[in-house]
Amino acid sequence: FVPAVASLLLNSAGLAAFYQYDRVIQTKMKAQQQTVALLEQAKSDLEIKVAERTAELQQSNVELNQAREAAETASRAKSNFLAHMSHELRTPLNAILGFSQLMAQDTTLSESNRKRVHLINRTGEHFLGLINDILSLVKLESDKQTVHEAPFNLNTFLETIEALFRLRIEQKGLQFLIEVSPMIPEELVGDAQKLRQVLVNLLSNALKFTHTGNIVLRLGGLQQLEALYLQFEVEDTGEGIAASELHKLFVPFVQTESGENAKTGTGLGLPISDQLVQLMGGDIQVASQVGRGTIFSFSVRVQVDPAATSGEIPSEAHVLQPPVAWTGSRQKTTQRQHSDLASQNSAATVVLSPEAIAEALTTLPSDWLYELQQAALQLNGRRVIGLLEAIPPTQKDLAKHLMDLAESYRYLTIVELVKPLLPEDDSLAE
């Protein structure tokens, strides 16, 4: 009897435990099912949100594309209108200029009528220049301007620039100086027409705002295998430009305060020049100080004409001899005519002995020296100035000395100063 009761109790306990375990399992399964349901709901909600966001993004892209197409259409319409109207205006204007020039040669004209004819001619030429600027800007904005490289003679190129400006500059009581590195080959390959247009714009700007002193056109370069990087500078002792106004220089139809006061020009010359230089792979830089003057500089890559090259082309990069006074015959001269802007813009030049310079340079990191040399070799004025500004205050005399060299475009001197402090392989970069 006792074993039978015990067995029954055990069986009852086991059955009770089984039922309890089963309830636990069912509870966990329900919890798991609820979790799965929540996850499914979250997934569904997320998919809905993703779909909504995707639809919004697609709609935004459609609207952006429509806005872009509308802007491009408006820009094309503007460019087409300007180009069409400019051509329509230029045709009769050329006729007016032609007849006014013929009338000016009429010996029977009275003096007062002759002055009126000259006024018509000058006004017409100004108007024609404006039309040509608009056409150039339209071509640049529509990407229709391309670089047309062809052989040209540097001597003839400079003579043309000189003929265009010397008389006008000297009539204003100014001195016109042209300084060219005598090591630049005469026969080159590049887009001489665009180079001429840039220089004409920069020199015209200098002439407009310079009333005393001089205007200097300076040309140096960096020879690198068969490529030659020409570095142009146009320096004047004119009114100068305030730092707060510099950002306006390359914006079309926008003029600085001095430009507005001059009541001439359209604000197109510098933007066109900047875009032309960029088209040729360069970048215009400007340094100016009110009451002291302005320096515009840019570099472009040209080729040495192989048909006119004699001797071996240098196998490694090097800065050409600094610019000297240019004579029409390209004869070398040992006297260089310097303008005074660099010294006027700064305090007295710091003079250090070669030994003092070398000793000061040895205190600077070798990687910094290497970067400085490479920047000088590449005629990268911004990079050179940036590196020099990082020189610690304890070497302020060295910093001032090197800054004077950089501001007067004496990159070769900087290269030669740094070269002895670098390993042989790092002295020049191809």
mmCIF file of C-alpha atoms in Angstrom, residues 3 11 63 75 91 93 111 143 157 173 262 277 310 328 332 385-386 390 418:
data_model
loop_
_atom_site.group_PDB
_atom_site.id
_atom_site.type_symbol
_atom_site.label_atom_id
_atom_site.label_comp_id
_atom_site.label_asym_id
_atom_site.label_seq_id
_atom_site.Cartn_x
_atom_site.Cartn_y
_atom_site.Cartn_z
ATOM 1 C CA PRO A 3 4.791 2.016 -2.214
ATOM 2 C CA ASN A 11 3.666 10.814 -10.269
ATOM 3 C CA GLU A 63 13.352 69.531 -58.241
ATOM 4 C CA SER A 75 22.398 81.171 -68.456
ATOM 5 C CA THR A 91 28.855 95.607 -86.948
ATOM 6 C CA LEU A 93 30.030 100.367 -84.604
ATOM 7 C CA GLU A 111 39.430 122.485 -85.476
ATOM 8 C CA ASP A 143 33.420 76.939 -72.160
ATOM 9 C CA PHE A 157 55.606 89.738 -78.409
ATOM 10 C CA GLY A 173 54.447 111.399 -66.958
ATOM 11 C CA ALA A 262 37.341 106.539 -61.812
ATOM 12 C CA VAL A 277 45.053 82.538 -66.964
ATOM 13 C CA SER A 310 69.962 74.619 -80.114
ATOM 14 C CA GLY A 328 64.550 95.520 -77.738
ATOM 15 C CA LYS A 332 72.025 90.962 -71.615
ATOM 16 C CA ILE A 385 54.983 83.310 -48.225
ATOM 17 C CA GLY A 386 53.012 80.812 -46.142
ATOM 18 C CA ALA A 390 55.759 80.017 -40.091
ATOM 19 C CA VAL A 418 68.616 76.401 -49.011
#
